[in-house]
JSON list of C-alpha atoms in Angstrom, two decimals:
[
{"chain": "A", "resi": 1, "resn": "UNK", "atom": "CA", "xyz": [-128.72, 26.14, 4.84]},
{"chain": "A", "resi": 2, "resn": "UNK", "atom": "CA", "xyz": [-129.09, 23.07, 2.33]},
{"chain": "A", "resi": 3, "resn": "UNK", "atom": "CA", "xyz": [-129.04, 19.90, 3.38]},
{"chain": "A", "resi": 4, "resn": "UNK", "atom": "CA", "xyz": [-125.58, 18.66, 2.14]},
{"chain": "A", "resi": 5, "resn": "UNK", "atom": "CA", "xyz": [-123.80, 21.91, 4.00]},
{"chain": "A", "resi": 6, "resn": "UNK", "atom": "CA", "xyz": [-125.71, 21.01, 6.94]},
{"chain": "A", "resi": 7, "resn": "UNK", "atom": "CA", "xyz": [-124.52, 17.18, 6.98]},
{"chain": "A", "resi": 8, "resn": "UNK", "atom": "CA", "xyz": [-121.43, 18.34, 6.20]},
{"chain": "A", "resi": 9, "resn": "UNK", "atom": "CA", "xyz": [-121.05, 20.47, 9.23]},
{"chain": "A", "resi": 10, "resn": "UNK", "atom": "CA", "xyz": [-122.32, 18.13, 11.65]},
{"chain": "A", "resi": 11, "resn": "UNK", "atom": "CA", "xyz": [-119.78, 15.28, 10.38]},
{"chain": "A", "resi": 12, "resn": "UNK", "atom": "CA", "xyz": [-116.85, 17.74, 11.19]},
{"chain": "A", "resi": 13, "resn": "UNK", "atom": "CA", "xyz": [-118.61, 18.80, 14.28]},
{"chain": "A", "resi": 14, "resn": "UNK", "atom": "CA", "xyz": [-118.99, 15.36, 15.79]},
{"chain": "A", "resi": 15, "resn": "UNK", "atom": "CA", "xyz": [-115.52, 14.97, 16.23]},
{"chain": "A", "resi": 16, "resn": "UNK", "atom": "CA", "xyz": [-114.49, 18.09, 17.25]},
{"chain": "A", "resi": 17, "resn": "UNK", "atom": "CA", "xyz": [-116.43, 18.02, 20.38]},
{"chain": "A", "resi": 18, "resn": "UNK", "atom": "CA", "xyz": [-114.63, 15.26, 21.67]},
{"chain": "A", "resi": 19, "resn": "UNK", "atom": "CA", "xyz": [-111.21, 16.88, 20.49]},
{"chain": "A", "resi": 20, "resn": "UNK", "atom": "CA", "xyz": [-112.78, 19.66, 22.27]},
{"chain": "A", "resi": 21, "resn": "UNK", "atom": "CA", "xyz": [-112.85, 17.94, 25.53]},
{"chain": "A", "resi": 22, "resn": "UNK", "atom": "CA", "xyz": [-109.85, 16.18, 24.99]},
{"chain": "A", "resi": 23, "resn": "UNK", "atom": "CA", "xyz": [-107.63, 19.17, 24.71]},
{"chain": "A", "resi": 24, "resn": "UNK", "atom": "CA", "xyz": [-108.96, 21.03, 27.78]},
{"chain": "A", "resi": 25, "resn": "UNK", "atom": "CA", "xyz": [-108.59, 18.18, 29.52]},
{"chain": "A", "resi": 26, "resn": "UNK", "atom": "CA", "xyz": [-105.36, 17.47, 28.37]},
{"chain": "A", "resi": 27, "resn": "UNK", "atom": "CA", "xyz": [-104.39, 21.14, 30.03]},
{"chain": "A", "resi": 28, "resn": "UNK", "atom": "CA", "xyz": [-104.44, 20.22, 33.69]},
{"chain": "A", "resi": 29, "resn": "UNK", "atom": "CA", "xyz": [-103.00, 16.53, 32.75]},
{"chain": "A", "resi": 30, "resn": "UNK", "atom": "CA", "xyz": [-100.23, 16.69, 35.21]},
{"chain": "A", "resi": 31, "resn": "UNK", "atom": "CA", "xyz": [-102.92, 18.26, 37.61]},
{"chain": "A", "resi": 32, "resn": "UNK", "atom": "CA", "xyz": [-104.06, 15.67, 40.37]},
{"chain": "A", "resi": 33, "resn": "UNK", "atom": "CA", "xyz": [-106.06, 17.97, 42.46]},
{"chain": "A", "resi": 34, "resn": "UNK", "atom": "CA", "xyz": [-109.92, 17.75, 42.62]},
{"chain": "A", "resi": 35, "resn": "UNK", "atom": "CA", "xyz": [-110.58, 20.78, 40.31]},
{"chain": "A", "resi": 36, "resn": "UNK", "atom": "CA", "xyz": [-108.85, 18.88, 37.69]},
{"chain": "A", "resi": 37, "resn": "UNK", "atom": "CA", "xyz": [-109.94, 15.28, 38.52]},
{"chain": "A", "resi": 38, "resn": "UNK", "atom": "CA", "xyz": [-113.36, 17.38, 38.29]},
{"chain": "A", "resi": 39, "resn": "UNK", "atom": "CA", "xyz": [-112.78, 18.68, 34.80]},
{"chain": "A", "resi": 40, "resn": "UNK", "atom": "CA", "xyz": [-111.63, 15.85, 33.30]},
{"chain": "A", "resi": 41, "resn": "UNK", "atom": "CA", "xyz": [-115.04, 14.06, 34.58]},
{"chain": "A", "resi": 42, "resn": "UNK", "atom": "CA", "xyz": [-117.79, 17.13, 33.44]},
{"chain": "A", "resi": 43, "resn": "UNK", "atom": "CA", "xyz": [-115.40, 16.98, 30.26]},
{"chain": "A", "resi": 44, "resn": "UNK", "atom": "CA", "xyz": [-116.13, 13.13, 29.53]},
{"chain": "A", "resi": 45, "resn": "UNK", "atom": "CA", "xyz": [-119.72, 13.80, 30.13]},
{"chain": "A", "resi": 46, "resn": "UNK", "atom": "CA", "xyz": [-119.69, 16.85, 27.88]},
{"chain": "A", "resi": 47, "resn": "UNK", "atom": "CA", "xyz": [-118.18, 14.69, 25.13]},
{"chain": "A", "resi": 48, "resn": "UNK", "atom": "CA", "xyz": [-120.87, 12.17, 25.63]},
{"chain": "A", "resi": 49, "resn": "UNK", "atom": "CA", "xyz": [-123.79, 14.17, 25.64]},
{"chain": "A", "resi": 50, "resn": "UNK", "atom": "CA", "xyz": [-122.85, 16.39, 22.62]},
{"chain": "A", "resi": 51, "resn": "UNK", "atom": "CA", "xyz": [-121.62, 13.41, 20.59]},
{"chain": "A", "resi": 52, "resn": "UNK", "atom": "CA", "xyz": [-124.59, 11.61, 20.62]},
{"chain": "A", "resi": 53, "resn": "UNK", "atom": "CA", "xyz": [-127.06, 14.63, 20.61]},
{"chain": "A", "resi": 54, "resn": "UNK", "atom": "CA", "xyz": [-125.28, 16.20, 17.74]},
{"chain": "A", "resi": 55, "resn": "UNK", "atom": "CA", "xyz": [-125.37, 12.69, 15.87]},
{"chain": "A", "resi": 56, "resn": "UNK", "atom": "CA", "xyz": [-128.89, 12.77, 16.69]},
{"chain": "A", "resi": 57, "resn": "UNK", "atom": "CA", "xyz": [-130.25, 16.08, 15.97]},
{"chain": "A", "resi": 58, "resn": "UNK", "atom": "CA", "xyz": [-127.63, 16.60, 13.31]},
{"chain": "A", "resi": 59, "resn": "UNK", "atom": "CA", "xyz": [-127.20, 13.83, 11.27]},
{"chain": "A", "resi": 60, "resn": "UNK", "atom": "CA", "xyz": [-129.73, 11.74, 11.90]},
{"chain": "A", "resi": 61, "resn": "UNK", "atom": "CA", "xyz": [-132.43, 14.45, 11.24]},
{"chain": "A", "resi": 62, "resn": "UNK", "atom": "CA", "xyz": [-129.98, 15.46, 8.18]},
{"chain": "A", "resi": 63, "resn": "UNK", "atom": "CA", "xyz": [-129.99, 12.19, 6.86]},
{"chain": "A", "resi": 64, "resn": "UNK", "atom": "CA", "xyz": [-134.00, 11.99, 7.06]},
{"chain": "A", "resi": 65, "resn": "UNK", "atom": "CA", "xyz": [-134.29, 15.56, 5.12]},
{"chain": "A", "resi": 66, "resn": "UNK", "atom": "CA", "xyz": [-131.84, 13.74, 2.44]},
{"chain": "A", "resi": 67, "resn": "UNK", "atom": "CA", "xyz": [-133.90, 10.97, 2.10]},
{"chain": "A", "resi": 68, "resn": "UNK", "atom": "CA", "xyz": [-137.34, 12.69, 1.95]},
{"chain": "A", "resi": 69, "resn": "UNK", "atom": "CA", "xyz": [-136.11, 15.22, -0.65]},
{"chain": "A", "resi": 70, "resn": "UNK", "atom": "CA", "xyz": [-134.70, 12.30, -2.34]},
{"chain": "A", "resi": 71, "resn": "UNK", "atom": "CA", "xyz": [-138.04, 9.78, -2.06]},
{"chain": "A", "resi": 72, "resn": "UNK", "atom": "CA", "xyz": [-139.88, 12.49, -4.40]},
{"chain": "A", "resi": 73, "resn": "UNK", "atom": "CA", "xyz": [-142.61, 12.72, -1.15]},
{"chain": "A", "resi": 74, "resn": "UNK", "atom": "CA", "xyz": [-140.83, 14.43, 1.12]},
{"chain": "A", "resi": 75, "resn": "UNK", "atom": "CA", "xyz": [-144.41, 15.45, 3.19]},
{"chain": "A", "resi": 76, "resn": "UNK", "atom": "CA", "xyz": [-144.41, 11.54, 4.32]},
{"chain": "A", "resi": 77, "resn": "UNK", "atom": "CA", "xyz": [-141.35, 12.41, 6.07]},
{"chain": "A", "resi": 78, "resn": "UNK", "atom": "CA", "xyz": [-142.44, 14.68, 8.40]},
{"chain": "A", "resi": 79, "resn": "UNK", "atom": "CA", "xyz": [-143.19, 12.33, 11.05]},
{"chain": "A", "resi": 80, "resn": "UNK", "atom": "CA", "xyz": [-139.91, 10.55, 11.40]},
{"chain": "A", "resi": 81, "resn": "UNK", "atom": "CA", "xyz": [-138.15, 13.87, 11.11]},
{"chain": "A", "resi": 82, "resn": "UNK", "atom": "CA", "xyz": [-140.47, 15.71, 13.93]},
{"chain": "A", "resi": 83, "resn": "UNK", "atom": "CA", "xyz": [-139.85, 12.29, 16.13]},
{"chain": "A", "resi": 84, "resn": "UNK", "atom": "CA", "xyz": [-136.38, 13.23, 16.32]},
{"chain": "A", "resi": 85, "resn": "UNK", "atom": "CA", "xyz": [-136.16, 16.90, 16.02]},
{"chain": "A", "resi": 86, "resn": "UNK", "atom": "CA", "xyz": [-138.40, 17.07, 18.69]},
{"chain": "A", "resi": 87, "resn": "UNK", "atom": "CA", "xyz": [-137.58, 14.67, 20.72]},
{"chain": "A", "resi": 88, "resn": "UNK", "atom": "CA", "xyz": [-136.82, 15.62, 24.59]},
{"chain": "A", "resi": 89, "resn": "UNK", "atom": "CA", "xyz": [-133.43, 13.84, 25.15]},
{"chain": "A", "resi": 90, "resn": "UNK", "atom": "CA", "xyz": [-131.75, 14.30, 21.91]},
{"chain": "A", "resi": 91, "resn": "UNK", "atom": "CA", "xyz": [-133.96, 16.41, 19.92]},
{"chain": "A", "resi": 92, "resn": "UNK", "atom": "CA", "xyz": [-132.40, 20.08, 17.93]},
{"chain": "A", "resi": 93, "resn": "UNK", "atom": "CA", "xyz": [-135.63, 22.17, 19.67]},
{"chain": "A", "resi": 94, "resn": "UNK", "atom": "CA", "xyz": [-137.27, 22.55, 23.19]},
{"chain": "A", "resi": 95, "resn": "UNK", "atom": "CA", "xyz": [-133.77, 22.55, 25.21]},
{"chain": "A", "resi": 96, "resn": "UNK", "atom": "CA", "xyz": [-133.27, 18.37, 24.68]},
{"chain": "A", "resi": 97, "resn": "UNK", "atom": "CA", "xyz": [-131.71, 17.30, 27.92]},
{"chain": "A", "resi": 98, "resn": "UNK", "atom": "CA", "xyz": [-128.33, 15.96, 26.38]},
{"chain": "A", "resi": 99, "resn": "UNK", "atom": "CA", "xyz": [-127.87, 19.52, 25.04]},
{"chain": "A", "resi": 100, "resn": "UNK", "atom": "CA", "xyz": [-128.74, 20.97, 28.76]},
{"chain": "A", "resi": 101, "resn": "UNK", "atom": "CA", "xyz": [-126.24, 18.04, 30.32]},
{"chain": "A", "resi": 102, "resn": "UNK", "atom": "CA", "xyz": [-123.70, 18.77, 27.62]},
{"chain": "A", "resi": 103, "resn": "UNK", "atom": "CA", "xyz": [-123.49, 22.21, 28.11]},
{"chain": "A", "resi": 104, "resn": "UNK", "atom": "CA", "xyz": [-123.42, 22.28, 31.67]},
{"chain": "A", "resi": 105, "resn": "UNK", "atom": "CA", "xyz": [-120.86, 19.70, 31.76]},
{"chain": "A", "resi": 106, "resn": "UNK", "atom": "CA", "xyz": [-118.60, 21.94, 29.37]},
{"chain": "A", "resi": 107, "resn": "UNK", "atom": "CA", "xyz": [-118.92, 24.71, 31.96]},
{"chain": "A", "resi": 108, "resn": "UNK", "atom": "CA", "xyz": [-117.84, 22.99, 34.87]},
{"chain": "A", "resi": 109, "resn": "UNK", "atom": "CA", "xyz": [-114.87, 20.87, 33.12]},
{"chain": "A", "resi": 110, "resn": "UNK", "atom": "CA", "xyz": [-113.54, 24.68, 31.85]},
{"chain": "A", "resi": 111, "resn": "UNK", "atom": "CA", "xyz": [-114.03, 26.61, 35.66]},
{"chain": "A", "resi": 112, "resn": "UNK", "atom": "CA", "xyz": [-112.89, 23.41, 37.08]},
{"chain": "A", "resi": 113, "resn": "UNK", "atom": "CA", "xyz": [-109.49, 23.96, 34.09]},
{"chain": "A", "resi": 114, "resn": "UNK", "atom": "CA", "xyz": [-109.06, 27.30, 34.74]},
{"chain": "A", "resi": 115, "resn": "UNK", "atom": "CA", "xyz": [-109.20, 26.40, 38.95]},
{"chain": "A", "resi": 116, "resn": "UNK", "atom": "CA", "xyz": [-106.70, 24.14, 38.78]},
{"chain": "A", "resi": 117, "resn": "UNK", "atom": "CA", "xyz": [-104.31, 26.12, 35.89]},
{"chain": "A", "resi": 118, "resn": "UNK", "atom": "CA", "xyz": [-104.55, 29.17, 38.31]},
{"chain": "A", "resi": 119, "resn": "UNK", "atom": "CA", "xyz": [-103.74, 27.35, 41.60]},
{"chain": "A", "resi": 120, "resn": "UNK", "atom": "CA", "xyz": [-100.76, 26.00, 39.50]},
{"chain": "A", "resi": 121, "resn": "UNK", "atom": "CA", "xyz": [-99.76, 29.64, 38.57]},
{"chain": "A", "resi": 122, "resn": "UNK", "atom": "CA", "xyz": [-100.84, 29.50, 35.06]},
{"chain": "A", "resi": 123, "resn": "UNK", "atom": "CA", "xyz": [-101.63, 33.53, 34.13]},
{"chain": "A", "resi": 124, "resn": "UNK", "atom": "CA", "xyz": [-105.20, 34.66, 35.01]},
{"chain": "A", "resi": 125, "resn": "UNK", "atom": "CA", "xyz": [-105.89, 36.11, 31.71]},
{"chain": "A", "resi": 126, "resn": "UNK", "atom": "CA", "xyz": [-106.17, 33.17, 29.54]},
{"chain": "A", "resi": 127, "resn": "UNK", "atom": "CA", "xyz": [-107.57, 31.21, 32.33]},
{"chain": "A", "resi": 128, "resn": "UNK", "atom": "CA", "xyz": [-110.45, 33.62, 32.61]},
{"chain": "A", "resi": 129, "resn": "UNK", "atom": "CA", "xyz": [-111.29, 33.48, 28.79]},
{"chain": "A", "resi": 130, "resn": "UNK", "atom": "CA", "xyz": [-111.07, 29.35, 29.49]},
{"chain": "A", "resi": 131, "resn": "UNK", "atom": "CA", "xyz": [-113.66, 30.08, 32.14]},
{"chain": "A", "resi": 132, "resn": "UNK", "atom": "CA", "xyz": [-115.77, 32.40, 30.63]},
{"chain": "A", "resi": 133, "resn": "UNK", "atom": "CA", "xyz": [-115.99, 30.54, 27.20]},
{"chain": "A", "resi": 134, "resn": "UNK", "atom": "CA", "xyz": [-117.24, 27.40, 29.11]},
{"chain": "A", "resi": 135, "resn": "UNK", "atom": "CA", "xyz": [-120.13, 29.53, 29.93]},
{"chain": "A", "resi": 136, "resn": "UNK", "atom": "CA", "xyz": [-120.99, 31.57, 26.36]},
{"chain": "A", "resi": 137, "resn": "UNK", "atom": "CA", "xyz": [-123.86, 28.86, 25.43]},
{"chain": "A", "resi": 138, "resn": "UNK", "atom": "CA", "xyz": [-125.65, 30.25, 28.59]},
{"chain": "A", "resi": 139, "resn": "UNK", "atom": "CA", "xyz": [-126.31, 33.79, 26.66]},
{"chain": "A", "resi": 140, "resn": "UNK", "atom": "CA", "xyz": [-125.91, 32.75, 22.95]},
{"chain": "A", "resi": 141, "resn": "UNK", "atom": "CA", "xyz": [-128.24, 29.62, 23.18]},
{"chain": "A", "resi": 142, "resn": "UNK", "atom": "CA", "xyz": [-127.12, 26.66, 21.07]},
{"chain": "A", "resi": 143, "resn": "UNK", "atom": "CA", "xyz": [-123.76, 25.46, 19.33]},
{"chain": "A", "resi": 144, "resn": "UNK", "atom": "CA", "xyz": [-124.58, 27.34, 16.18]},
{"chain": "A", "resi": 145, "resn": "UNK", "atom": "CA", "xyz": [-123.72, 30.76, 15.80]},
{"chain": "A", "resi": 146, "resn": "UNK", "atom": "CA", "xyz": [-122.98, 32.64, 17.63]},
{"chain": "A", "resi": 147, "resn": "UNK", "atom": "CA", "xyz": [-122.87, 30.45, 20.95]},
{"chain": "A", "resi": 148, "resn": "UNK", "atom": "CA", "xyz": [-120.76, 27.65, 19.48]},
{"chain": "A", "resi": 149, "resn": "UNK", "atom": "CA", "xyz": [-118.12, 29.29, 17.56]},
{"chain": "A", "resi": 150, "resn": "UNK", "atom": "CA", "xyz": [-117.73, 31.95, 20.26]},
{"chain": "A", "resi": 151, "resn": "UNK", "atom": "CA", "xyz": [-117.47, 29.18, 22.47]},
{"chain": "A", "resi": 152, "resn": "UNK", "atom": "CA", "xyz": [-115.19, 26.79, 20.54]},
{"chain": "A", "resi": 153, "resn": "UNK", "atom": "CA", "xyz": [-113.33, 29.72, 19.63]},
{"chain": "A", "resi": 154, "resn": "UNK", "atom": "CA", "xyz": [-112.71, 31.49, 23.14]},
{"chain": "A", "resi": 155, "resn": "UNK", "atom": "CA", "xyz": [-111.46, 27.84, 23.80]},
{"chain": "A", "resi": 156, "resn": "UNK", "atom": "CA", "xyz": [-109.04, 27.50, 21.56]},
{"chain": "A", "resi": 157, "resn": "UNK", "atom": "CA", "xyz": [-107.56, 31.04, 21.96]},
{"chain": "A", "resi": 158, "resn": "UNK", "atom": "CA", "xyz": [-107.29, 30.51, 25.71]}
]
C-alpha cells in the first residue's frame, strides 16, 4: 500500500471508530439497566483507545514515511518511524496496549448491547451477530483485513 492510500485510510478510519461506538451505543439508549450502562462505558473506552492508537500508529507513522520519502534521505527516518511503530502503548506491531484495551473494550460494549437488546426482546439473531462481531479481532488479529472490516461490517449489518 503507498503511503497516500494509507493516510488516506486512516483519516476516514479515525472517525469512524468513534461513529462506531456511538451507534452501538446509541442501540440500548433507552436501556438503563447495567448491561447497557456497561456498554456504553467499554464503548467510550473503545473509542478512546482506538482513536488515539490509530492516530498514532496510522497517521503519525504515515506522516513520518511522507516526510522521509519526501526529505530525499528517507534511511535517517528510520528511527523516528521505529519509535512509534514500535512503541508498546500505541505502536502498529507487538500487540500495543491501546490496541489490546481497545479491542477488549469493543467486545464487552457489543455482549453487554446484545444483553441488554435481548432482555428487552430485541430478536436473537441480529443480537448474536452484534455479539459475535465484537469478538472477530480475537481470530482475525488487527483492524485491517480481514478482522476490521469483518468486524465493522458484522456491526453494521446487525
Amino acid at each position: 500500500m503507498n503511503v497516500h492510500t494509507w493516510l488516506t485510510v486512516h483519516y476516514i478510519q479515525v472517525p469512524l471508530f468513534a461513529l462506531s461506538a456511538f451507534s452501538v451505543a446509541a442501540l440500548v439508549d433507552t436501556q438503563t439497566g447495567v448491561s447497557a450502562q456497561l456498554c456504553r462505558m467499554a464503548l467510550f473506552v473503545f473509542a478512546l483507545c482506538f482513536v488515539v492508537f490509530d492516530t498514532a500508529a496510522g497517521l503519525v507513522v504515515g506522516s513520518l514515511v511522507e516526510a522521509a520519502h519526501a526529505s530525499g534521505t528517507p534511511a535517517a527516518w528510520q528511527a523516528p518511524i521505529n519509535a512509534v511503530w514500535t512503541h508498546p502503548i500505541l505502536g502498529g506491531t507487538n500487540h500495543p496496549l491501546l490496541a489490546l484495551i481497545g479491542r477488549m473494550a469493543l467486545s464487552i460494549g457489543t455482549a453487554s448491547a446484545a444483553v441488554s437488546l435481548y432482555c428487552a426482546g430485541r430478536p436473537w439473531r441480529p443480537v448474536l451477530l452484534l455479539a459475535l462481531s465484537g469478538c472477530v479481532m480475537y481470530v482475525f488479529p488487527g483492524h485491517s483485513w480481514p478482522g476490521g472490516p469483518l468486524t465493522f461490517g458484522g456491526i453494521a449489518v446487525a
